[in-house]
């Protein structure tokens, strides 16, 4: 028997899953006869319905109800739930990372559809990778919801007014659809959840949206954007226009105009960078996205196709590049599936053209803005349309029923404030400090050992009657904070960053495990303490 034609899809988002769905329909007979084999590789075994992700923050939709298992949607596709490590175009093979069995997969293909989306990239902005919460996947929404509840819990028992103010300040960067929808849900949630906390007063809560332009939602007509803007402000969201987020520390958002906002919750919905796998592909790109022809094939490699956020696709009807939306990704998926089948059968391919049906943005609490077939709608009607349309689009009947039930219960029940402790043990983390920022103070409890990787810090000790005296300066490759960890005493000095500094922080448990089991490290640390004490 002849080898089957292998069609491999990379990515389990809108682009990848809808390509598999359409191919299953178009090639039903060939798959049954074993002439065609479909495969899909994705990190997760489910597709996230991102338009509803903001509602996970407020809990108006259950955490698992915005994801649908790919296996149920595409029962005739072989699913490989693995991280892809490399794509070898010359040998037509894809390598995935090792799984439980510690064996990597090499998957060979005749046709490859790349639908890997883009990634949240904080490169070039100090501290964002460490302190800003991204907002793209289900885990991000869950982490944010937990952070909001955690900060309310902390604020409820925090006596220091400055710390309390930072805990009750929530900053979201990005005035596009995802930033606006996220800030609207966040604002509704913290303000209504705060009623369950005895010592948190509503007027203490501050929610800030940072937007680089002069009007939020630039994708929408100005009248709708103005409506959204006024509504958010009326509900207590402070909007900072023409303001970029340029960095972060553990307790501050650093703004482009030099201003700082003390906060413990910073969400960044910008910027998106190319997926590293896509960046490595030796094909032509347009702003980091794979450039394809009108049939969605990469001109330099036959059998290589790309759709969704990772592809630069010119719409034949407008001549413009398609925006990165789910609406476009699903249409491109259907078109690529059709063109792969046309190639297999030797029939004409279709040119990709799609008129977006409209744009919608939810503003929380029964309000939204929408432009549908050129018609502008705002307020309750837009919200009702938003819910109806997205409920229809949500893949899987069981998910539709669950979400509809969530929405009904949300009308009558108070918001859930249960915090799920999902964080794993830290061990080692990276931290960023601004020049002048205190890393720890004399007298603090010592939970971390720090290693300077970039910048310079100063160790200061208070001397009665003389204020703080500088003991030493430390640079890259030097460590501090070891005395409190080894002797289990409070910090014996204050450490402050002299210049913008990156450090590696090793937590108490990890440090003590290494200290006890690695004699050379024990010897080094003891010697260091002896020399510093002298
Ligand atoms: C919060 C939010 C709200 C949004 N709201 C809307 C909306 O209302 N309307 C709209 O039209 N669009 C919306 N969008 C945009 C829309 O979600 C995207 O345009 C769409 O998801 C793009 O689909 P995609 O398949 O190209 O990429 P993605 O959905 O990002 O899928 C990429 C897939 O590739 C997988 N992957 C990536 N790298 C690897 C790897 N190395 N190994 C294995 N798997 C990998 C990922 O796990 C993922 O499954 C929203 C986006 C966000 C973040």
XYZ file of N, CA and C in Angstrom, residues 15 31 51 59 64-65 69 175-177 213 223 253 300 310 316 319 370 381 399 418 428 447 464 478 490 509 522 534:
87
model
N -6.357 29.295 14.137
C -5.828 28.950 12.818
C -5.649 27.453 12.671
N -9.380 10.071 4.482
C -8.853 9.735 5.821
C -9.319 8.313 6.187
N -11.733 35.518 22.904
C -12.671 36.630 23.102
C -13.370 36.597 24.458
N -14.793 36.049 36.829
C -15.431 34.802 37.253
C -16.833 34.668 36.696
N -12.678 26.682 33.240
C -12.498 25.686 32.179
C -13.497 25.837 31.035
N -14.432 26.769 31.186
C -15.494 26.845 30.175
C -15.091 27.600 28.910
N -11.626 20.866 24.384
C -10.614 19.867 24.027
C -10.533 19.664 22.512
N -4.526 50.010 25.261
C -5.910 50.463 25.072
C -6.570 49.850 23.856
N -6.042 48.710 23.375
C -6.705 47.979 22.280
C -7.816 47.110 22.870
N -8.362 46.191 22.037
C -9.489 45.379 22.505
C -9.175 44.595 23.770
N -2.077 56.091 22.704
C -2.696 57.088 21.823
C -3.599 58.050 22.581
N -16.692 57.537 17.468
C -17.858 57.724 18.343
C -17.991 56.545 19.321
N 4.963 50.645 38.426
C 4.910 50.641 36.964
C 5.681 51.882 36.523
N 8.442 30.287 -1.471
C 9.748 29.610 -1.611
C 9.687 28.115 -1.352
N 0.502 34.475 12.929
C 1.921 34.368 12.556
C 2.124 34.585 11.053
N -7.235 39.832 -0.713
C -7.339 40.161 -2.139
C -8.380 41.253 -2.390
N -6.385 44.523 -0.576
C -4.956 44.708 -0.831
C -4.167 44.968 0.439
N -20.031 47.901 19.419
C -19.933 47.003 18.266
C -20.164 47.775 16.979
N -27.651 46.858 23.967
C -27.905 46.099 22.732
C -26.607 45.488 22.190
N -19.632 23.306 25.818
C -19.100 24.590 26.284
C -20.165 25.667 26.198
N -12.789 32.997 45.927
C -11.877 31.925 46.341
C -10.582 32.070 45.561
N 14.452 29.929 42.045
C 15.273 31.045 41.554
C 14.399 31.930 40.679
N 14.803 36.344 53.272
C 14.308 35.137 52.628
C 15.027 34.810 51.332
N 24.725 54.438 64.832
C 24.026 55.391 65.700
C 24.667 56.780 65.667
N 28.816 39.186 41.913
C 28.927 39.197 43.380
C 27.537 38.991 43.993
N 17.763 38.545 61.225
C 17.209 39.611 60.368
C 18.345 40.218 59.527
N 14.662 28.192 50.694
C 14.646 26.730 50.623
C 15.707 26.213 49.642
N 29.274 25.687 50.500
C 29.248 25.976 51.951
C 30.549 26.699 52.343
N 34.684 40.723 58.993
C 35.947 41.339 59.415
C 35.977 42.782 58.919
